[in-house]
PDB file of C-alpha atoms in Angstrom:
ATOM      1  CA  MET P 658     101.618 114.191 202.667  1.00 79.00           C
ATOM      2  CA  LYS P 659     100.480 114.074 206.277  1.00 90.00           C
ATOM      3  CA  ARG P 660     102.333 116.269 208.733  1.00 93.00           C
ATOM      4  CA  VAL P 661     104.016 114.998 211.894  1.00 97.00           C
ATOM      5  CA  TYR P 662     104.714 117.114 214.977  1.00 98.00           C
ATOM      6  CA  ILE P 663     106.839 115.568 217.762  1.00 98.00           C
ATOM      7  CA  GLU P 664     106.852 116.703 221.377  1.00 97.00           C
ATOM      8  CA  ILE P 665     110.267 116.554 223.043  1.00 97.00           C
ATOM      9  CA  LEU P 666     110.501 117.474 226.720  1.00 96.00           C
ATOM     10  CA  GLU P 667     113.938 115.957 227.474  1.00 96.00           C
ATOM     11  CA  TRP P 668     116.981 116.319 225.230  1.00 97.00           C
ATOM     12  CA  ASP P 669     117.630 113.282 223.034  1.00 97.00           C
ATOM     13  CA  LYS P 670     119.988 114.020 220.165  1.00 97.00           C
ATOM     14  CA  SER P 671     119.535 110.638 218.475  1.00 97.00           C
ATOM     15  CA  LEU P 672     115.742 111.091 218.478  1.00 98.00           C
ATOM     16  CA  VAL P 673     116.003 114.566 216.980  1.00 98.00           C
ATOM     17  CA  THR P 674     118.540 113.474 214.348  1.00 98.00           C
ATOM     18  CA  GLU P 675     116.493 110.465 213.239  1.00 98.00           C
ATOM     19  CA  ALA P 676     113.312 112.520 213.204  1.00 97.00           C
ATOM     20  CA  LEU P 677     114.966 115.119 210.978  1.00 97.00           C
ATOM     21  CA  GLU P 678     116.196 112.423 208.592  1.00 96.00           C
ATOM     22  CA  ASN P 679     112.667 111.027 208.285  1.00 96.00           C
ATOM     23  CA  GLY P 680     110.933 114.307 207.510  1.00 94.00           C
ATOM     24  CA  VAL P 681     109.493 115.551 210.813  1.00 97.00           C
ATOM     25  CA  ASP P 682     107.597 118.807 210.236  1.00 96.00           C
ATOM     26  CA  ALA P 683     108.073 120.467 213.632  1.00 97.00           C
ATOM     27  CA  PHE P 684     109.173 119.913 217.227  1.00 98.00           C
ATOM     28  CA  PHE P 685     107.282 121.122 220.281  1.00 97.00           C
ATOM     29  CA  THR P 686     109.112 121.648 223.568  1.00 97.00           C
ATOM     30  CA  ASN P 687     108.907 123.464 226.892  1.00 95.00           C
ATOM     31  CA  SER P 688     112.613 124.283 227.030  1.00 95.00           C
ATOM     32  CA  GLN P 689     114.616 127.123 225.502  1.00 95.00           C
ATOM     33  CA  GLU P 690     117.730 124.948 225.825  1.00 96.00           C
ATOM     34  CA  ILE P 691     116.177 122.113 223.816  1.00 97.00           C
ATOM     35  CA  GLU P 692     114.927 124.575 221.194  1.00 96.00           C
ATOM     36  CA  ASP P 693     118.454 125.988 220.804  1.00 97.00           C
ATOM     37  CA  LYS P 694     120.014 122.527 220.494  1.00 97.00           C
ATOM     38  CA  ILE P 695     117.539 121.440 217.825  1.00 97.00           C
ATOM     39  CA  LEU P 696     118.159 124.566 215.775  1.00 97.00           C
ATOM     40  CA  GLN P 697     121.906 123.903 215.915  1.00 97.00           C
ATOM     41  CA  LEU P 698     121.300 120.615 214.073  1.00 97.00           C
ATOM     42  CA  ALA P 699     119.014 121.819 211.272  1.00 96.00           C
ATOM     43  CA  LYS P 700     116.694 124.548 210.115  1.00 96.00           C
ATOM     44  CA  VAL P 701     113.317 123.256 211.284  1.00 96.00           C
ATOM     45  CA  ASP P 702     110.212 124.637 212.982  1.00 96.00           C
ATOM     46  CA  VAL P 703     110.522 124.478 216.774  1.00 97.00           C
ATOM     47  CA  TYR P 704     107.660 125.748 218.930  1.00 96.00           C
ATOM     48  CA  ARG P 705     108.079 126.366 222.652  1.00 94.00           C
ATOM     49  CA  ASN P 706     105.372 126.288 225.317  1.00 89.00           C
ATOM     50  CA  GLY P 707     104.299 129.831 226.126  1.00 77.00           C
ATOM     51  CA  ASN P 708     105.438 131.016 222.706  1.00 81.00           C
ATOM     52  CA  TRP P 709     103.038 129.197 220.367  1.00 88.00           C
ATOM     53  CA  PRO P 710     102.549 130.905 216.967  1.00 90.00           C
ATOM     54  CA  GLU P 711      99.159 132.405 216.182  1.00 91.00           C
ATOM     55  CA  HIS P 712      98.295 129.704 213.627  1.00 93.00           C
ATOM     56  CA  ILE P 713      98.506 126.844 216.173  1.00 95.00           C
ATOM     57  CA  ARG P 714      95.971 126.170 218.903  1.00 93.00           C
ATOM     58  CA  PHE P 715      95.647 123.248 221.317  1.00 93.00           C
ATOM     59  CA  PHE P 716      92.080 122.082 221.888  1.00 90.00           C
ATOM     60  CA  ASN P 717      90.641 119.653 224.429  1.00 90.00           C
ATOM     61  CA  LEU P 718      87.662 117.902 222.847  1.00 87.00           C
ATOM     62  CA  ASP P 719      85.682 116.613 225.824  1.00 85.00           C
ATOM     63  CA  SER P 720      82.066 117.279 224.829  1.00 85.00           C
ATOM     64  CA  LYS P 721      79.725 117.975 221.932  1.00 86.00           C
ATOM     65  CA  GLU P 722      79.849 121.650 222.895  1.00 90.00           C
ATOM     66  CA  ALA P 723      83.636 121.605 222.547  1.00 89.00           C
ATOM     67  CA  GLU P 724      83.317 119.965 219.120  1.00 89.00           C
ATOM     68  CA  ILE P 725      80.944 122.714 217.973  1.00 92.00           C
ATOM     69  CA  ALA P 726      83.328 125.365 219.288  1.00 93.00           C
ATOM     70  CA  ALA P 727      86.232 123.745 217.421  1.00 91.00           C
ATOM     71  CA  SER P 728      84.228 123.709 214.173  1.00 92.00           C
ATOM     72  CA  LYS P 729      83.852 127.483 214.402  1.00 93.00           C
ATOM     73  CA  VAL P 730      87.583 128.197 214.709  1.00 93.00           C
ATOM     74  CA  PRO P 731      88.881 129.827 211.470  1.00 92.00           C
ATOM     75  CA  GLY P 732      90.087 127.223 208.974  1.00 89.00           C
ATOM     76  CA  ASN P 733      93.611 128.649 208.748  1.00 91.00           C
ATOM     77  CA  ILE P 734      94.220 127.774 212.423  1.00 94.00           C
ATOM     78  CA  GLU P 735      95.857 124.393 213.055  1.00 95.00           C
ATOM     79  CA  LEU P 736      93.862 122.667 215.789  1.00 94.00           C
ATOM     80  CA  ILE P 737      95.881 120.114 217.763  1.00 95.00           C
ATOM     81  CA  ILE P 738      93.107 118.064 219.313  1.00 92.00           C
ATOM     82  CA  GLN P 739      93.115 115.762 222.307  1.00 88.00           C
ATOM     83  CA  THR P 740      89.888 113.775 222.663  1.00 82.00           C
ATOM     84  CA  ASN P 741      88.873 113.388 226.308  1.00 69.00           C
ATOM     85  CA  ASP P 742      85.159 112.714 226.004  1.00 54.00           C
ATOM     86  CA  PRO P 743      84.137 110.869 229.211  1.00 50.00           C
ATOM     87  CA  SER P 744      81.680 108.777 227.205  1.00 53.00           C
ATOM     88  CA  GLY P 745      84.588 107.272 225.281  1.00 52.00           C
ATOM     89  CA  TRP P 746      83.839 108.800 221.863  1.00 56.00           C
ATOM     90  CA  THR P 747      87.062 109.381 219.934  1.00 68.00           C
ATOM     91  CA  ILE P 748      86.522 108.790 216.202  1.00 80.00           C
ATOM     92  CA  ILE P 749      83.144 110.474 215.653  1.00 82.00           C
ATOM     93  CA  PRO P 750      84.292 113.934 216.856  1.00 81.00           C
ATOM     94  CA  TYR P 751      87.206 113.788 214.406  1.00 83.00           C
ATOM     95  CA  GLU P 752      84.863 112.694 211.613  1.00 87.00           C
ATOM     96  CA  ASN P 753      82.551 115.616 212.284  1.00 88.00           C
ATOM     97  CA  LEU P 754      85.394 118.127 212.270  1.00 89.00           C
ATOM     98  CA  ILE P 755      87.162 116.700 209.205  1.00 87.00           C
ATOM     99  CA  ALA P 756      83.886 117.039 207.308  1.00 86.00           C
ATOM    100  CA  VAL P 757      83.717 120.805 207.914  1.00 89.00           C
ATOM    101  CA  ARG P 758      87.279 122.129 208.141  1.00 87.00           C
ATOM    102  CA  GLU P 759      90.939 121.609 207.317  1.00 87.00           C
ATOM    103  CA  ASN P 760      93.967 121.715 209.645  1.00 91.00           C
ATOM    104  CA  ILE P 761      92.961 119.054 212.162  1.00 92.00           C
ATOM    105  CA  PHE P 762      95.826 117.385 214.059  1.00 95.00           C
ATOM    106  CA  ALA P 763      95.255 114.340 216.292  1.00 93.00           C
ATOM    107  CA  VAL P 764      97.241 113.769 219.467  1.00 94.00           C
ATOM    108  CA  VAL P 765      98.618 110.198 219.296  1.00 93.00           C
ATOM    109  CA  SER P 766     100.964 107.990 221.294  1.00 94.00           C
ATOM    110  CA  THR P 767     100.986 104.730 219.284  1.00 94.00           C
ATOM    111  CA  VAL P 768     101.356 103.679 215.662  1.00 95.00           C
ATOM    112  CA  GLU P 769      97.830 102.214 215.798  1.00 93.00           C
ATOM    113  CA  ASN P 770      96.380 105.543 216.958  1.00 91.00           C
ATOM    114  CA  ALA P 771      98.206 107.365 214.175  1.00 93.00           C
ATOM    115  CA  VAL P 772      97.081 104.975 211.412  1.00 92.00           C
ATOM    116  CA  GLU P 773      93.504 105.248 212.646  1.00 90.00           C
ATOM    117  CA  ALA P 774      93.615 109.064 212.678  1.00 90.00           C
ATOM    118  CA  ILE P 775      95.055 109.499 209.186  1.00 89.00           C
ATOM    119  CA  GLY P 776      92.437 107.127 207.742  1.00 86.00           C
ATOM    120  CA  ILE P 777      89.280 108.684 209.201  1.00 83.00           C
ATOM    121  CA  LEU P 778      86.701 109.291 206.435  1.00 72.00           C
ATOM    122  CA  GLU P 779      89.415 108.175 203.957  1.00 71.00           C
ATOM    123  CA  LYS P 780      90.659 111.788 203.960  1.00 79.00           C
ATOM    124  CA  GLY P 781      92.065 111.614 207.495  1.00 86.00           C
ATOM    125  CA  VAL P 782      93.424 114.313 209.742  1.00 91.00           C
ATOM    126  CA  THR P 783      95.943 116.818 208.402  1.00 92.00           C
ATOM    127  CA  GLY P 784      98.605 115.414 210.684  1.00 93.00           C
ATOM    128  CA  VAL P 785      99.476 113.982 214.082  1.00 96.00           C
ATOM    129  CA  TYR P 786     100.990 115.385 217.262  1.00 96.00           C
ATOM    130  CA  VAL P 787     103.161 112.670 218.833  1.00 97.00           C
ATOM    131  CA  CYS P 788     103.657 112.669 222.597  1.00 95.00           C
ATOM    132  CA  GLU P 789     103.646 110.528 225.763  1.00 94.00           C
ATOM    133  CA  CYS P 790     105.618 107.651 224.245  1.00 96.00           C
ATOM    134  CA  ASP P 791     109.269 106.629 224.028  1.00 97.00           C
ATOM    135  CA  ALA P 792     111.702 107.650 221.290  1.00 97.00           C
ATOM    136  CA  ASP P 793     111.370 104.375 219.369  1.00 97.00           C
ATOM    137  CA  GLU P 794     107.583 104.704 219.192  1.00 97.00           C
ATOM    138  CA  LYS P 795     107.851 108.338 218.107  1.00 98.00           C
ATOM    139  CA  ILE P 796     110.120 107.399 215.214  1.00 97.00           C
ATOM    140  CA  ALA P 797     107.904 104.427 214.300  1.00 97.00           C
ATOM    141  CA  ILE P 798     104.874 106.732 214.140  1.00 97.00           C
ATOM    142  CA  LEU P 799     106.797 109.271 212.057  1.00 97.00           C
ATOM    143  CA  LYS P 800     107.949 106.660 209.539  1.00 96.00           C
ATOM    144  CA  LYS P 801     104.530 105.050 209.261  1.00 95.00           C
ATOM    145  CA  VAL P 802     102.679 108.323 208.715  1.00 94.00           C
ATOM    146  CA  LYS P 803     105.198 109.670 206.218  1.00 92.00           C
ATOM    147  CA  LYS P 804     105.111 106.452 204.188  1.00 88.00           C
ATOM    148  CA  THR P 805     101.319 106.432 204.029  1.00 83.00           C
ATOM    149  CA  LYS P 806     100.292 108.039 200.751  1.00 77.00           C
ATOM    150  CA  ALA P 807      97.330 110.328 200.536  1.00 78.00           C
ATOM    151  CA  SER P 808      94.888 109.757 197.696  1.00 84.00           C
ATOM    152  CA  ILE P 809      92.627 111.666 195.360  1.00 90.00           C
ATOM    153  CA  LYS P 810      89.700 110.247 193.396  1.00 92.00           C
ATOM    154  CA  LEU P 811      90.486 109.921 189.689  1.00 96.00           C
ATOM    155  CA  THR P 812      88.428 108.578 186.801  1.00 96.00           C
ATOM    156  CA  ALA P 813      88.899 107.777 183.102  1.00 97.00           C
ATOM    157  CA  GLY P 814      88.143 110.427 180.502  1.00 97.00           C
ATOM    158  CA  GLU P 815      87.771 110.071 176.737  1.00 98.00           C
ATOM    159  CA  ILE P 816      89.607 112.185 174.188  1.00 98.00           C
ATOM    160  CA  VAL P 817      87.139 114.221 172.096  1.00 98.00           C
ATOM    161  CA  SER P 818      89.559 116.227 169.973  1.00 97.00           C
ATOM    162  CA  VAL P 819      93.162 117.412 169.697  1.00 98.00           C
ATOM    163  CA  GLU P 820      93.659 120.746 167.931  1.00 97.00           C
ATOM    164  CA  LYS P 821      96.767 122.761 167.032  1.00 97.00           C
ATOM    165  CA  ILE P 822      96.327 126.337 168.289  1.00 97.00           C
ATOM    166  CA  GLY P 823      99.658 128.019 167.524  1.00 95.00           C
ATOM    167  CA  LEU P 824     102.304 129.478 169.812  1.00 97.00           C
ATOM    168  CA  GLY P 825     101.863 130.109 173.527  1.00 97.00           C
ATOM    169  CA  ASP P 826     103.751 130.443 176.799  1.00 98.00           C
ATOM    170  CA  ARG P 827     104.463 126.963 178.153  1.00 97.00           C
ATOM    171  CA  VAL P 828     105.489 126.251 181.766  1.00 98.00           C
ATOM    172  CA  CYS P 829     107.809 123.418 182.829  1.00 98.00           C
ATOM    173  CA  ILE P 830     107.849 122.492 186.533  1.00 98.00           C
ATOM    174  CA  ASP P 831     111.154 121.091 187.793  1.00 98.00           C
ATOM    175  CA  THR P 832     110.767 119.543 191.255  1.00 98.00           C
ATOM    176  CA  ILE P 833     113.204 118.253 193.866  1.00 97.00           C
ATOM    177  CA  SER P 834     111.763 114.713 193.455  1.00 96.00           C
ATOM    178  CA  ASN P 835     112.193 112.057 190.804  1.00 97.00           C
ATOM    179  CA  MET P 836     108.985 110.633 189.324  1.00 97.00           C
ATOM    180  CA  LYS P 837     108.203 107.428 187.468  1.00 95.00           C
ATOM    181  CA  ASN P 838     106.181 106.711 184.358  1.00 96.00           C
ATOM    182  CA  GLY P 839     102.528 107.017 185.362  1.00 96.00           C
ATOM    183  CA  GLU P 840     103.280 109.801 187.850  1.00 97.00           C
ATOM    184  CA  GLY P 841     102.862 113.486 187.194  1.00 98.00           C
ATOM    185  CA  MET P 842     100.621 116.467 187.940  1.00 98.00           C
ATOM    186  CA  LEU P 843      96.947 117.302 187.468  1.00 98.00           C
ATOM    187  CA  VAL P 844      96.609 120.217 185.049  1.00 98.00           C
ATOM    188  CA  GLY P 845      93.621 121.798 183.324  1.00 97.00           C
ATOM    189  CA  ASP P 846      92.128 124.870 181.712  1.00 96.00           C
ATOM    190  CA  TYR P 847      89.448 124.664 184.439  1.00 91.00           C
ATOM    191  CA  SER P 848      89.911 123.942 188.129  1.00 88.00           C
ATOM    192  CA  ASN P 849      87.095 121.387 188.189  1.00 87.00           C
ATOM    193  CA  GLY P 850      88.397 119.287 185.286  1.00 95.00           C
ATOM    194  CA  MET P 851      92.050 118.262 184.999  1.00 97.00           C
ATOM    195  CA  VAL P 852      94.246 115.823 183.098  1.00 98.00           C
ATOM    196  CA  LEU P 853      97.088 113.819 184.670  1.00 98.00           C
ATOM    197  CA  VAL P 854     100.158 114.996 182.748  1.00 98.00           C
ATOM    198  CA  ASN P 855     103.029 112.502 182.896  1.00 98.00           C
ATOM    199  CA  SER P 856     106.506 113.347 184.127  1.00 97.00           C
ATOM    200  CA  GLU P 857     109.344 113.392 181.599  1.00 96.00           C
ATOM    201  CA  SER P 858     110.606 110.133 183.104  1.00 95.00           C
ATOM    202  CA  LEU P 859     110.754 107.964 179.965  1.00 92.00           C
ATOM    203  CA  GLU P 860     113.859 107.544 177.849  1.00 85.00           C
ATOM    204  CA  ASN P 861     113.277 108.708 174.268  1.00 79.00           C
ATOM    205  CA  PRO P 862     115.319 109.371 171.101  1.00 78.00           C
ATOM    206  CA  TYR P 863     114.681 113.133 171.159  1.00 74.00           C
ATOM    207  CA  VAL P 864     116.028 114.407 174.478  1.00 80.00           C
ATOM    208  CA  ALA P 865     117.401 112.977 177.718  1.00 86.00           C
ATOM    209  CA  SER P 866     114.788 112.014 180.304  1.00 92.00           C
ATOM    210  CA  ARG P 867     114.067 114.490 183.086  1.00 95.00           C
ATOM    211  CA  PRO P 868     112.255 112.446 185.769  1.00 96.00           C
ATOM    212  CA  PHE P 869     112.047 115.477 188.046  1.00 98.00           C
ATOM    213  CA  ARG P 870     110.091 117.502 185.442  1.00 97.00           C
ATOM    214  CA  VAL P 871     106.493 117.889 184.324  1.00 98.00           C
ATOM    215  CA  ASN P 872     105.989 119.875 181.127  1.00 97.00           C
ATOM    216  CA  ALA P 873     102.766 121.171 182.552  1.00 95.00           C
ATOM    217  CA  GLY P 874     101.040 123.270 179.910  1.00 96.00           C
ATOM    218  CA  ALA P 875     100.085 126.847 179.117  1.00 98.00           C
ATOM    219  CA  LEU P 876     100.622 129.507 181.763  1.00 96.00           C
ATOM    220  CA  HIS P 877      96.861 130.069 182.275  1.00 97.00           C
ATOM    221  CA  CYS P 878      96.284 126.455 183.369  1.00 97.00           C
ATOM    222  CA  TYR P 879      95.554 125.339 186.895  1.00 97.00           C
ATOM    223  CA  VAL P 880      97.711 122.757 188.664  1.00 97.00           C
ATOM    224  CA  MET P 881      96.703 120.811 191.760  1.00 96.00           C
ATOM    225  CA  THR P 882      98.661 121.620 194.927  1.00 95.00           C
ATOM    226  CA  PRO P 883      98.524 120.105 198.439  1.00 88.00           C
ATOM    227  CA  ASN P 884      95.475 120.409 200.700  1.00 80.00           C
ATOM    228  CA  ASN P 885      93.055 120.255 197.754  1.00 83.00           C
ATOM    229  CA  ARG P 886      94.068 123.647 196.393  1.00 89.00           C
ATOM    230  CA  THR P 887      95.089 124.884 192.959  1.00 94.00           C
ATOM    231  CA  LYS P 888      97.397 127.508 191.512  1.00 96.00           C
ATOM    232  CA  TYR P 889      97.844 129.035 188.077  1.00 97.00           C
ATOM    233  CA  LEU P 890     101.003 127.789 186.378  1.00 97.00           C
ATOM    234  CA  ALA P 891     101.912 131.452 185.854  1.00 97.00           C
ATOM    235  CA  ASP P 892     101.978 132.002 189.635  1.00 97.00           C
ATOM    236  CA  LEU P 893     104.313 129.140 190.537  1.00 97.00           C
ATOM    237  CA  ARG P 894     107.736 129.946 191.957  1.00 97.00           C
ATOM    238  CA  SER P 895     110.774 128.047 193.245  1.00 97.00           C
ATOM    239  CA  GLY P 896     109.979 126.811 196.742  1.00 96.00           C
ATOM    240  CA  ASP P 897     106.242 126.315 196.137  1.00 97.00           C
ATOM    241  CA  GLU P 898     104.685 122.924 196.865  1.00 95.00           C
ATOM    242  CA  VAL P 899     102.963 120.829 194.187  1.00 96.00           C
ATOM    243  CA  LEU P 900     101.083 117.549 194.277  1.00 95.00           C
ATOM    244  CA  ILE P 901     102.580 114.497 192.550  1.00 96.00           C
ATOM    245  CA  VAL P 902      99.872 111.987 191.559  1.00 96.00           C
ATOM    246  CA  ASN P 903      99.854 108.513 189.970  1.00 96.00           C
ATOM    247  CA  SER P 904      97.197 106.706 187.970  1.00 95.00           C
ATOM    248  CA  LYS P 905      95.670 105.180 191.129  1.00 94.00           C
ATOM    249  CA  GLY P 906      95.219 108.594 192.723  1.00 94.00           C
ATOM    250  CA  GLU P 907      98.015 108.052 195.227  1.00 92.00           C
ATOM    251  CA  CYS P 908      99.851 111.302 195.804  1.00 92.00           C
ATOM    252  CA  PHE P 909     102.683 112.988 197.643  1.00 90.00           C
ATOM    253  CA  THR P 910     103.978 116.510 197.977  1.00 91.00           C
ATOM    254  CA  SER P 911     107.110 117.827 196.310  1.00 94.00           C
ATOM    255  CA  VAL P 912     108.736 121.235 196.129  1.00 96.00           C
ATOM    256  CA  ILE P 913     109.509 123.231 192.996  1.00 98.00           C
ATOM    257  CA  GLY P 914     113.182 123.816 192.343  1.00 98.00           C
ATOM    258  CA  ARG P 915     112.766 125.802 189.132  1.00 98.00           C
ATOM    259  CA  ILE P 916     110.149 127.050 186.686  1.00 98.00           C
ATOM    260  CA  LYS P 917     110.863 127.322 182.944  1.00 97.00           C
ATOM    261  CA  GLN P 918     108.519 129.423 180.840  1.00 97.00           C
ATOM    262  CA  GLU P 919     109.133 129.462 177.077  1.00 97.00           C
ATOM    263  CA  ILE P 920     107.192 130.109 173.872  1.00 98.00           C
ATOM    264  CA  ARG P 921     106.279 126.838 172.164  1.00 97.00           C
ATOM    265  CA  PRO P 922     103.644 125.452 169.722  1.00 98.00           C
ATOM    266  CA  MET P 923     100.573 124.316 171.647  1.00 98.00           C
ATOM    267  CA  LEU P 924      97.692 121.827 171.450  1.00 98.00           C
ATOM    268  CA  ARG P 925      94.191 122.153 172.903  1.00 98.00           C
ATOM    269  CA  ILE P 926      92.997 118.755 174.074  1.00 98.00           C
ATOM    270  CA  VAL P 927      89.266 118.343 174.762  1.00 98.00           C
ATOM    271  CA  VAL P 928      88.255 115.541 177.112  1.00 98.00           C
ATOM    272  CA  LYS P 929      84.859 114.039 177.901  1.00 97.00           C
ATOM    273  CA  GLY P 930      84.580 113.215 181.586  1.00 95.00           C
ATOM    274  CA  VAL P 931      81.869 111.491 183.575  1.00 91.00           C
ATOM    275  CA  ALA P 932      79.890 114.720 184.056  1.00 87.00           C
ATOM    276  CA  LYS P 933      81.093 117.175 181.411  1.00 91.00           C
ATOM    277  CA  GLU P 934      83.636 118.086 178.769  1.00 95.00           C
ATOM    278  CA  PHE P 935      86.696 120.175 179.587  1.00 96.00           C
ATOM    279  CA  SER P 936      90.091 120.916 178.081  1.00 97.00           C
ATOM    280  CA  VAL P 937      93.778 121.431 178.695  1.00 98.00           C
ATOM    281  CA  VAL P 938      96.399 123.273 176.617  1.00 98.00           C
ATOM    282  CA  LEU P 939      99.726 121.414 176.427  1.00 98.00           C
ATOM    283  CA  GLN P 940     102.865 121.774 174.343  1.00 98.00           C
ATOM    284  CA  ASN P 941     102.765 120.193 170.892  1.00 97.00           C
ATOM    285  CA  ALA P 942     105.740 117.836 171.209  1.00 95.00           C
ATOM    286  CA  GLU P 943     106.368 114.089 171.170  1.00 93.00           C
ATOM    287  CA  THR P 944     107.834 114.114 174.678  1.00 94.00           C
ATOM    288  CA  ILE P 945     104.684 115.485 176.314  1.00 96.00           C
ATOM    289  CA  ARG P 946     102.639 112.565 177.612  1.00 97.00           C
ATOM    290  CA  VAL P 947      99.403 112.042 179.528  1.00 98.00           C
ATOM    291  CA  VAL P 948      98.736 109.144 181.898  1.00 98.00           C
ATOM    292  CA  THR P 949      96.456 106.290 180.798  1.00 98.00           C
ATOM    293  CA  PRO P 950      94.187 104.228 183.108  1.00 97.00           C
ATOM    294  CA  ASN P 951      96.503 101.205 182.988  1.00 96.00           C
ATOM    295  CA  GLY P 952      99.283 103.239 184.628  1.00 95.00           C
ATOM    296  CA  ASP P 953     101.206 103.819 181.396  1.00 96.00           C
ATOM    297  CA  SER P 954     101.355 107.057 179.391  1.00 97.00           C
ATOM    298  CA  LYS P 955     100.804 108.242 175.823  1.00 97.00           C
ATOM    299  CA  SER P 956     102.298 111.084 173.798  1.00 96.00           C
ATOM    300  CA  VAL P 957      99.938 113.977 173.107  1.00 97.00           C
ATOM    301  CA  VAL P 958     100.824 113.877 169.401  1.00 96.00           C
ATOM    302  CA  ALA P 959      99.573 110.261 169.232  1.00 97.00           C
ATOM    303  CA  LEU P 960      96.232 110.917 170.947  1.00 97.00           C
ATOM    304  CA  GLN P 961      93.114 110.065 168.964  1.00 97.00           C
ATOM    305  CA  PRO P 962      89.383 110.614 169.652  1.00 98.00           C
ATOM    306  CA  GLY P 963      88.162 107.753 171.830  1.00 97.00           C
ATOM    307  CA  ASP P 964      91.470 107.237 173.662  1.00 98.00           C
ATOM    308  CA  LYS P 965      91.121 106.935 177.440  1.00 98.00           C
ATOM    309  CA  ILE P 966      93.243 108.993 179.837  1.00 98.00           C
ATOM    310  CA  VAL P 967      93.289 109.653 183.603  1.00 98.00           C
ATOM    311  CA  ILE P 968      91.343 112.719 184.752  1.00 97.00           C
ATOM    312  CA  PHE P 969      90.138 114.518 187.876  1.00 97.00           C
ATOM    313  CA  GLU P 970      86.638 115.989 188.084  1.00 94.00           C
ATOM    314  CA  GLU P 971      84.700 117.819 190.778  1.00 83.00           C
ATOM    315  CA  GLU P 972      81.663 120.032 191.112  1.00 70.00           C
ATOM    316  CA  GLY P 973      81.815 123.755 191.885  1.00 56.00           C
ATOM    317  CA  GLY P 974      84.814 125.957 191.334  1.00 53.00           C
ATOM    318  CA  ARG P 975      87.715 127.702 193.018  1.00 43.00           C
ATOM    319  CA  HIS P 976      88.290 131.097 194.585  1.00 40.00           C
ATOM    320  CA  PHE P 977      91.980 131.951 194.986  1.00 43.00           C
ATOM    321  CA  GLY P 978      92.748 128.230 194.804  1.00 46.00           C
ATOM    322  CA  HIS P 979      90.217 127.180 197.471  1.00 45.00           C
ATOM    323  CA  LYS P 980      87.310 124.893 196.574  1.00 52.00           C
ATOM    324  CA  ILE P 981      83.948 126.649 196.917  1.00 47.00           C
ATOM    325  CA  THR P 982      80.343 125.759 196.175  1.00 49.00           C
ATOM    326  CA  GLU P 983      78.634 128.442 194.153  1.00 52.00           C
ATOM    327  CA  THR P 984      77.450 129.030 190.597  1.00 50.00           C
ATOM    328  CA  ILE P 985      80.574 129.382 188.434  1.00 61.00           C
ATOM    329  CA  LEU P 986      80.561 129.113 184.664  1.00 62.00           C
ATOM    330  CA  GLU P 987      83.865 128.512 182.875  1.00 63.00           C
ATOM    331  CA  LYS P 988      83.947 128.090 179.114  1.00 62.00           C
TER     332      LYS P 988
END
């Protein structure tokens, strides 16, 4: 989900309250008094001029030289960028930076500006910094950006085999969000080949539905998290963020409320993708389902060779969850 930062230079309680209710990520101000008042209403990030944290840097992009300088700033730094190129270029500098680094924030003052920024190169900026507009426009931008779903490219894979492999440690991920049939998480034995595992959102005769849960697989598996990163299921903890994805590739971020790790019988499912074969180890149970290309889902115990399911593939590998391009062999 895209992030939204709102600048507030004069106290406006109704603006702050509505922004909090609609998921604002942080406020920026030049006043200690305003900072104190915001923090009395909710626990939220508030940054004050002259006391910016080390991970945030404002950057005036007014030339090609400035663009090159911005591209060399470490990727963990959030760059809040104002484009002031006298030649009138605004989109191309963002495109160039988005292609080489993460954590790009666009300064915007209208809904149109915000929509444009979050759609650049399909991927869009990481978020927007909203300023120089009235309270109504700030809330309109916030709502529009937060309702715009990010996306990830998915394809159809073909089941090659389903094999019982005995007992293993299985991880359930309970989130703070309800999911629907056709929504779940991308999980795989390898970081560059994953299967879309359905949420436990369907009613069934065995157990009550748990629409907030994904029975995600064996503890060694990777799961996709926000910002195109992955984590091992074994490393997940309450409070971590995970990516919820549907069959179209539309996704949003949720937060883990609880992890359940238990010993259960397991299946190894081998899938043929567009470029290669890969696998995922999931629990051997009727209630575990994978998403199909038509937006429905199918139980793992009913899978047969030739069945089509939704998958994610990419080249390269991962280093501590970050995508890298180097020779990596996983088998």
